[in-house]
PDB file of C-alpha atoms in Angstrom:
ATOM      1  CA  ILE J   1     -42.323 -15.258  30.611  1.00 50.00           C
ATOM      2  CA  SER J   2     -39.956 -17.728  29.029  1.00 54.00           C
ATOM      3  CA  PHE J   3     -39.673 -15.404  25.881  1.00 55.00           C
ATOM      4  CA  TYR J   4     -38.310 -12.634  28.072  1.00 57.00           C
ATOM      5  CA  VAL J   5     -36.020 -14.850  29.755  1.00 54.00           C
ATOM      6  CA  LEU J   6     -34.712 -16.114  26.370  1.00 53.00           C
ATOM      7  CA  HIS J   7     -34.359 -12.495  25.273  1.00 56.00           C
ATOM      8  CA  ALA J   8     -32.386 -11.284  27.986  1.00 54.00           C
ATOM      9  CA  TYR J   9     -30.226 -14.491  27.747  1.00 54.00           C
ATOM     10  CA  ASN J  10     -29.424 -13.708  23.946  1.00 58.00           C
ATOM     11  CA  LYS J  11     -28.784 -10.179  24.846  1.00 62.00           C
ATOM     12  CA  ASN J  12     -26.216 -11.297  27.415  1.00 61.00           C
ATOM     13  CA  ILE J  13     -24.514 -13.593  24.955  1.00 61.00           C
ATOM     14  CA  LYS J  14     -24.297 -11.002  22.253  1.00 68.00           C
ATOM     15  CA  ARG J  15     -22.680  -8.509  24.695  1.00 69.00           C
ATOM     16  CA  LYS J  16     -19.997 -11.306  25.615  1.00 71.00           C
ATOM     17  CA  GLU J  17     -19.343 -11.985  21.985  1.00 74.00           C
ATOM     18  CA  VAL J  18     -19.102  -8.046  21.310  1.00 68.00           C
ATOM     19  CA  THR J  19     -16.739  -7.879  24.388  1.00 76.00           C
ATOM     20  CA  TYR J  20     -14.741 -10.709  23.242  1.00 77.00           C
ATOM     21  CA  PHE J  21     -14.406  -9.489  19.493  1.00 75.00           C
ATOM     22  CA  MET J  22     -13.429  -6.004  20.841  1.00 77.00           C
ATOM     23  CA  PHE J  23     -10.703  -7.670  23.354  1.00 83.00           C
ATOM     24  CA  GLU J  24      -9.270  -9.584  20.322  1.00 83.00           C
ATOM     25  CA  LEU J  25      -9.356  -6.685  17.986  1.00 79.00           C
ATOM     26  CA  LEU J  26      -7.544  -4.463  20.640  1.00 86.00           C
ATOM     27  CA  ASN J  27      -5.022  -7.289  21.159  1.00 84.00           C
ATOM     28  CA  ILE J  28      -4.327  -7.466  17.356  1.00 77.00           C
ATOM     29  CA  ILE J  29      -3.811  -3.804  17.161  1.00 80.00           C
ATOM     30  CA  VAL J  30      -1.403  -3.874  20.197  1.00 84.00           C
ATOM     31  CA  GLN J  31       0.436  -6.665  18.588  1.00 80.00           C
ATOM     32  CA  ILE J  32       0.803  -4.790  15.297  1.00 80.00           C
ATOM     33  CA  LEU J  33       1.875  -1.512  16.772  1.00 79.00           C
ATOM     34  CA  SER J  34       4.424  -3.158  19.187  1.00 82.00           C
ATOM     35  CA  HIS J  35       5.997  -5.515  16.362  1.00 81.00           C
ATOM     36  CA  THR J  36       6.366  -3.025  13.569  1.00 83.00           C
ATOM     37  CA  PRO J  37       9.882  -1.624  13.295  1.00 85.00           C
ATOM     38  CA  ILE J  38      10.235   2.077  13.679  1.00 88.00           C
ATOM     39  CA  TRP J  39      11.517   2.621  10.185  1.00 84.00           C
ATOM     40  CA  GLU J  40       8.086   1.396   8.929  1.00 85.00           C
ATOM     41  CA  TRP J  41       6.439   4.151  10.748  1.00 88.00           C
ATOM     42  CA  ILE J  42       8.739   6.594   9.291  1.00 90.00           C
ATOM     43  CA  VAL J  43       8.066   5.577   5.759  1.00 85.00           C
ATOM     44  CA  LEU J  44       4.461   5.918   6.723  1.00 90.00           C
ATOM     45  CA  ILE J  45       4.793   9.372   7.852  1.00 93.00           C
ATOM     46  CA  ILE J  46       6.841  10.427   4.792  1.00 89.00           C
ATOM     47  CA  LEU J  47       4.390   8.824   2.380  1.00 88.00           C
ATOM     48  CA  ILE J  48       1.535  10.751   4.050  1.00 93.00           C
ATOM     49  CA  LYS J  49       3.510  13.904   4.071  1.00 93.00           C
ATOM     50  CA  ARG J  50       4.289  13.669   0.426  1.00 89.00           C
ATOM     51  CA  GLY J  51       0.812  12.695  -0.669  1.00 90.00           C
ATOM     52  CA  ILE J  52      -0.671  15.469   1.348  1.00 93.00           C
ATOM     53  CA  ALA J  53       1.909  18.001  -0.477  1.00 91.00           C
ATOM     54  CA  LEU J  54       0.899  16.505  -3.934  1.00 89.00           C
ATOM     55  CA  GLN J  55      -2.647  17.486  -3.314  1.00 92.00           C
ATOM     56  CA  ARG J  56      -1.660  21.189  -4.321  1.00 93.00           C
ATOM     57  CA  ASP J  57      -0.052  22.214  -7.575  1.00 93.00           C
ATOM     58  CA  SER J  58       3.710  22.087  -7.210  1.00 90.00           C
ATOM     59  CA  PRO J  59       6.616  21.954  -9.694  1.00 90.00           C
ATOM     60  CA  ILE J  60       7.700  18.785 -11.334  1.00 87.00           C
ATOM     61  CA  SER J  61      10.696  17.241  -9.829  1.00 86.00           C
ATOM     62  CA  LEU J  62      11.426  13.828 -11.641  1.00 86.00           C
ATOM     63  CA  ALA J  63      14.265  12.903  -9.123  1.00 87.00           C
ATOM     64  CA  LYS J  64      11.753  13.273  -6.145  1.00 85.00           C
ATOM     65  CA  SER J  65       9.120  11.255  -7.954  1.00 86.00           C
ATOM     66  CA  PHE J  66      11.461   8.200  -8.165  1.00 87.00           C
ATOM     67  CA  ILE J  67      12.139   8.343  -4.343  1.00 85.00           C
ATOM     68  CA  MET J  68       8.746   6.468  -3.249  1.00 82.00           C
ATOM     69  CA  PRO J  69       8.852   3.817  -5.926  1.00 87.00           C
ATOM     70  CA  ALA J  70      12.507   3.244  -5.038  1.00 89.00           C
ATOM     71  CA  ILE J  71      11.651   2.663  -1.509  1.00 83.00           C
ATOM     72  CA  PHE J  72       8.868  -0.020  -2.352  1.00 83.00           C
ATOM     73  CA  ILE J  73      10.921  -1.481  -5.099  1.00 89.00           C
ATOM     74  CA  LEU J  74      13.945  -2.004  -2.755  1.00 89.00           C
ATOM     75  CA  TRP J  75      11.618  -3.253   0.006  1.00 82.00           C
ATOM     76  CA  GLY J  76      10.138  -5.723  -2.396  1.00 85.00           C
ATOM     77  CA  LEU J  77      13.228  -6.885  -4.000  1.00 88.00           C
ATOM     78  CA  ASN J  78      14.887  -7.424  -0.440  1.00 88.00           C
ATOM     79  CA  THR J  79      12.078  -9.577   0.521  1.00 87.00           C
ATOM     80  CA  ILE J  80      12.126 -11.582  -2.719  1.00 90.00           C
ATOM     81  CA  ALA J  81      15.999 -12.128  -2.657  1.00 90.00           C
ATOM     82  CA  THR J  82      16.416 -13.035   0.829  1.00 91.00           C
ATOM     83  CA  LYS J  83      13.139 -14.761   2.075  1.00 91.00           C
ATOM     84  CA  PHE J  84      11.101 -16.332  -0.772  1.00 93.00           C
ATOM     85  CA  HIS J  85      12.103 -19.906  -2.075  1.00 94.00           C
ATOM     86  CA  TYR J  86      11.172 -19.218  -5.752  1.00 93.00           C
ATOM     87  CA  PRO J  87      12.925 -15.948  -6.229  1.00 92.00           C
ATOM     88  CA  LEU J  88      13.354 -16.178 -10.241  1.00 93.00           C
ATOM     89  CA  TYR J  89       9.741 -16.904 -10.824  1.00 93.00           C
ATOM     90  CA  LEU J  90       8.685 -14.404  -8.485  1.00 93.00           C
ATOM     91  CA  LEU J  91      11.045 -11.580  -9.978  1.00 94.00           C
ATOM     92  CA  MET J  92       9.608 -12.385 -13.371  1.00 95.00           C
ATOM     93  CA  ILE J  93       6.069 -12.125 -12.279  1.00 96.00           C
ATOM     94  CA  TYR J  94       6.843  -9.047 -10.178  1.00 95.00           C
ATOM     95  CA  MET J  95       8.422  -7.177 -13.275  1.00 95.00           C
ATOM     96  CA  LEU J  96       5.681  -8.061 -15.618  1.00 97.00           C
ATOM     97  CA  CYS J  97       2.835  -6.816 -13.179  1.00 96.00           C
ATOM     98  CA  LEU J  98       4.977  -3.792 -12.495  1.00 95.00           C
ATOM     99  CA  GLY J  99       4.647  -3.145 -16.212  1.00 96.00           C
ATOM    100  CA  LEU J 100       0.929  -3.702 -16.159  1.00 97.00           C
ATOM    101  CA  GLY J 101       0.598  -1.292 -13.042  1.00 95.00           C
ATOM    102  CA  ALA J 102       2.497   1.250 -15.010  1.00 95.00           C
ATOM    103  CA  CYS J 103       0.094   1.053 -17.922  1.00 96.00           C
ATOM    104  CA  ALA J 104      -2.920   1.069 -15.486  1.00 95.00           C
ATOM    105  CA  SER J 105      -1.468   4.060 -13.941  1.00 94.00           C
ATOM    106  CA  LEU J 106      -1.060   5.986 -17.229  1.00 93.00           C
ATOM    107  CA  TYR J 107      -4.942   5.322 -17.538  1.00 94.00           C
ATOM    108  CA  ILE J 108      -5.581   6.708 -14.106  1.00 92.00           C
ATOM    109  CA  TYR J 109      -3.417   9.936 -14.742  1.00 90.00           C
ATOM    110  CA  ARG J 110      -4.782  10.312 -18.229  1.00 90.00           C
ATOM    111  CA  LYS J 111      -6.368  13.514 -17.269  1.00 89.00           C
ATOM    112  CA  LYS J 112      -3.406  15.088 -14.943  1.00 88.00           C
ATOM    113  CA  ARG J 113      -2.989  18.619 -15.963  1.00 88.00           C
ATOM    114  CA  PHE J 114       0.341  20.510 -16.346  1.00 88.00           C
ATOM    115  CA  TYR J 115       1.070  24.054 -17.083  1.00 87.00           C
ATOM    116  CA  ILE J 116       4.207  26.516 -17.056  1.00 87.00           C
ATOM    117  CA  GLN J 117       4.408  29.303 -14.316  1.00 88.00           C
ATOM    118  CA  HIS J 118       7.506  31.683 -14.180  1.00 87.00           C
ATOM    119  CA  THR J 119       9.263  29.190 -16.501  1.00 84.00           C
ATOM    120  CA  VAL J 120       8.694  26.166 -14.334  1.00 85.00           C
ATOM    121  CA  VAL J 121       6.603  23.169 -15.167  1.00 87.00           C
ATOM    122  CA  MET J 122       3.878  22.834 -12.692  1.00 88.00           C
ATOM    123  CA  GLN J 123       1.468  19.812 -12.129  1.00 89.00           C
ATOM    124  CA  GLY J 124      -1.992  20.075 -10.964  1.00 91.00           C
ATOM    125  CA  GLY J 125      -2.795  19.072  -7.415  1.00 90.00           C
ATOM    126  CA  SER J 126      -4.380  15.618  -7.060  1.00 90.00           C
ATOM    127  CA  LYS J 127      -5.457  12.999  -4.288  1.00 92.00           C
ATOM    128  CA  ILE J 128      -4.381  10.174  -6.606  1.00 91.00           C
ATOM    129  CA  PRO J 129      -0.579  10.081  -5.526  1.00 89.00           C
ATOM    130  CA  LEU J 130      -1.798   9.779  -1.633  1.00 92.00           C
ATOM    131  CA  PHE J 131      -4.309   6.946  -2.621  1.00 91.00           C
ATOM    132  CA  ILE J 132      -1.509   5.129  -4.426  1.00 88.00           C
ATOM    133  CA  MET J 133       1.002   5.424  -1.724  1.00 88.00           C
ATOM    134  CA  MET J 134      -1.411   4.418   0.901  1.00 92.00           C
ATOM    135  CA  ILE J 135      -2.588   1.432  -1.227  1.00 89.00           C
ATOM    136  CA  ASN J 136       1.121   0.370  -1.762  1.00 86.00           C
ATOM    137  CA  PHE J 137       1.781   0.780   1.943  1.00 89.00           C
ATOM    138  CA  CYS J 138      -1.094  -1.205   3.303  1.00 90.00           C
ATOM    139  CA  ILE J 139      -0.666  -4.030   0.887  1.00 88.00           C
ATOM    140  CA  LYS J 140       2.927  -4.217   1.502  1.00 86.00           C
ATOM    141  CA  TYR J 141       2.353  -3.915   5.332  1.00 88.00           C
ATOM    142  CA  CYS J 142      -0.410  -6.762   5.290  1.00 88.00           C
ATOM    143  CA  LEU J 143       1.387  -9.162   3.160  1.00 87.00           C
ATOM    144  CA  ASN J 144       4.429  -8.798   5.574  1.00 84.00           C
ATOM    145  CA  ILE J 145       2.264  -9.272   8.495  1.00 84.00           C
ATOM    146  CA  LEU J 146       0.893 -12.519   6.944  1.00 87.00           C
ATOM    147  CA  LEU J 147       4.285 -13.661   6.008  1.00 87.00           C
ATOM    148  CA  SER J 148       5.637 -12.949   9.608  1.00 84.00           C
ATOM    149  CA  THR J 149       2.585 -14.916  10.998  1.00 83.00           C
ATOM    150  CA  HIS J 150       2.639 -17.655   8.534  1.00 89.00           C
ATOM    151  CA  PRO J 151       6.412 -18.029   7.394  1.00 91.00           C
ATOM    152  CA  SER J 152       5.809 -21.297   5.654  1.00 94.00           C
ATOM    153  CA  LEU J 153       4.130 -19.095   2.919  1.00 93.00           C
ATOM    154  CA  TYR J 154       7.595 -18.265   1.705  1.00 94.00           C
ATOM    155  CA  SER J 155       7.915 -21.810   0.384  1.00 94.00           C
ATOM    156  CA  VAL J 156       4.495 -22.184  -1.137  1.00 94.00           C
ATOM    157  CA  PHE J 157       4.866 -21.437  -4.816  1.00 94.00           C
ATOM    158  CA  GLY J 158       1.285 -20.187  -5.533  1.00 93.00           C
ATOM    159  CA  PHE J 159       1.948 -17.646  -2.705  1.00 93.00           C
ATOM    160  CA  ASN J 160       5.235 -16.497  -4.415  1.00 93.00           C
ATOM    161  CA  ILE J 161       3.252 -15.859  -7.440  1.00 94.00           C
ATOM    162  CA  ILE J 162       0.490 -13.988  -5.811  1.00 93.00           C
ATOM    163  CA  TYR J 163       3.077 -11.903  -3.805  1.00 93.00           C
ATOM    164  CA  GLY J 164       4.741 -11.128  -7.254  1.00 93.00           C
ATOM    165  CA  ILE J 165       1.408 -10.035  -8.684  1.00 94.00           C
ATOM    166  CA  ILE J 166       0.236  -8.122  -6.000  1.00 92.00           C
ATOM    167  CA  SER J 167       3.694  -6.239  -5.192  1.00 91.00           C
ATOM    168  CA  GLY J 168       4.524  -5.618  -8.682  1.00 93.00           C
ATOM    169  CA  PHE J 169       1.249  -4.098  -9.752  1.00 94.00           C
ATOM    170  CA  THR J 170       1.106  -1.686  -6.955  1.00 91.00           C
ATOM    171  CA  VAL J 171       4.470  -0.521  -7.251  1.00 91.00           C
ATOM    172  CA  GLY J 172       3.815  -0.124 -11.000  1.00 93.00           C
ATOM    173  CA  LEU J 173       0.963   2.260 -10.092  1.00 91.00           C
ATOM    174  CA  PHE J 174       3.808   4.850  -9.306  1.00 88.00           C
ATOM    175  CA  PHE J 175       5.168   5.098 -12.829  1.00 91.00           C
ATOM    176  CA  GLY J 176       2.219   6.441 -14.678  1.00 89.00           C
ATOM    177  CA  GLY J 177       2.385   9.751 -12.940  1.00 88.00           C
ATOM    178  CA  ILE J 178       6.159   9.807 -13.479  1.00 91.00           C
ATOM    179  CA  ILE J 179       5.783   8.948 -17.049  1.00 92.00           C
ATOM    180  CA  LYS J 180       3.007  11.594 -17.614  1.00 90.00           C
ATOM    181  CA  SER J 181       5.213  14.073 -15.896  1.00 89.00           C
ATOM    182  CA  ALA J 182       8.310  13.395 -17.851  1.00 89.00           C
ATOM    183  CA  GLN J 183       6.184  13.777 -21.054  1.00 89.00           C
ATOM    184  CA  ALA J 184       4.494  17.026 -20.102  1.00 88.00           C
ATOM    185  CA  LYS J 185       7.901  18.495 -19.088  1.00 87.00           C
ATOM    186  CA  ALA J 186       9.414  17.427 -22.370  1.00 87.00           C
ATOM    187  CA  ARG J 187       6.462  18.918 -24.537  1.00 86.00           C
ATOM    188  CA  LEU J 188       6.178  22.177 -22.543  1.00 83.00           C
ATOM    189  CA  LEU J 189       9.777  23.083 -22.315  1.00 81.00           C
ATOM    190  CA  ALA J 190      10.221  22.066 -26.047  1.00 73.00           C
TER     191      ALA J 190
END
């Protein structure tokens, strides 16, 4: 009989733990949704829309290709310049890792296809840009949540370096596709 009582007791405890966990998770989601500025949701919608559009073959527009990296670079540089305690070290690491991210992206986009259609250079559709945009947004968003909940990290040298590595590398991922597009446009229109 005691086995059944213990089993029922354990089931009740697990239900309480799951209920508590679900309540805490819901609380975190509500806090995130209510404290996120509207402009960040607008950026997310633009990223998703642009990423979905790039899943279909489309004309190459180098000017449009620079919009997303510019947003993330400005977002990152603003944070670096106005909040962090070691901005010069952070900026050096950021730029170095941006270059490394661009190199990694060149490898990721190595099989990107291009062709000419009615005298317009077209790029093949791909899920890679949407993936890169969502990774950038999520990482940047999570880092900013971490910083808003633990503002003392702005003054921690190690975190400054980690922020520079992560932010620089993920922004650099945009540039491989841009470089490949510029090379293809020059080659196909020559």
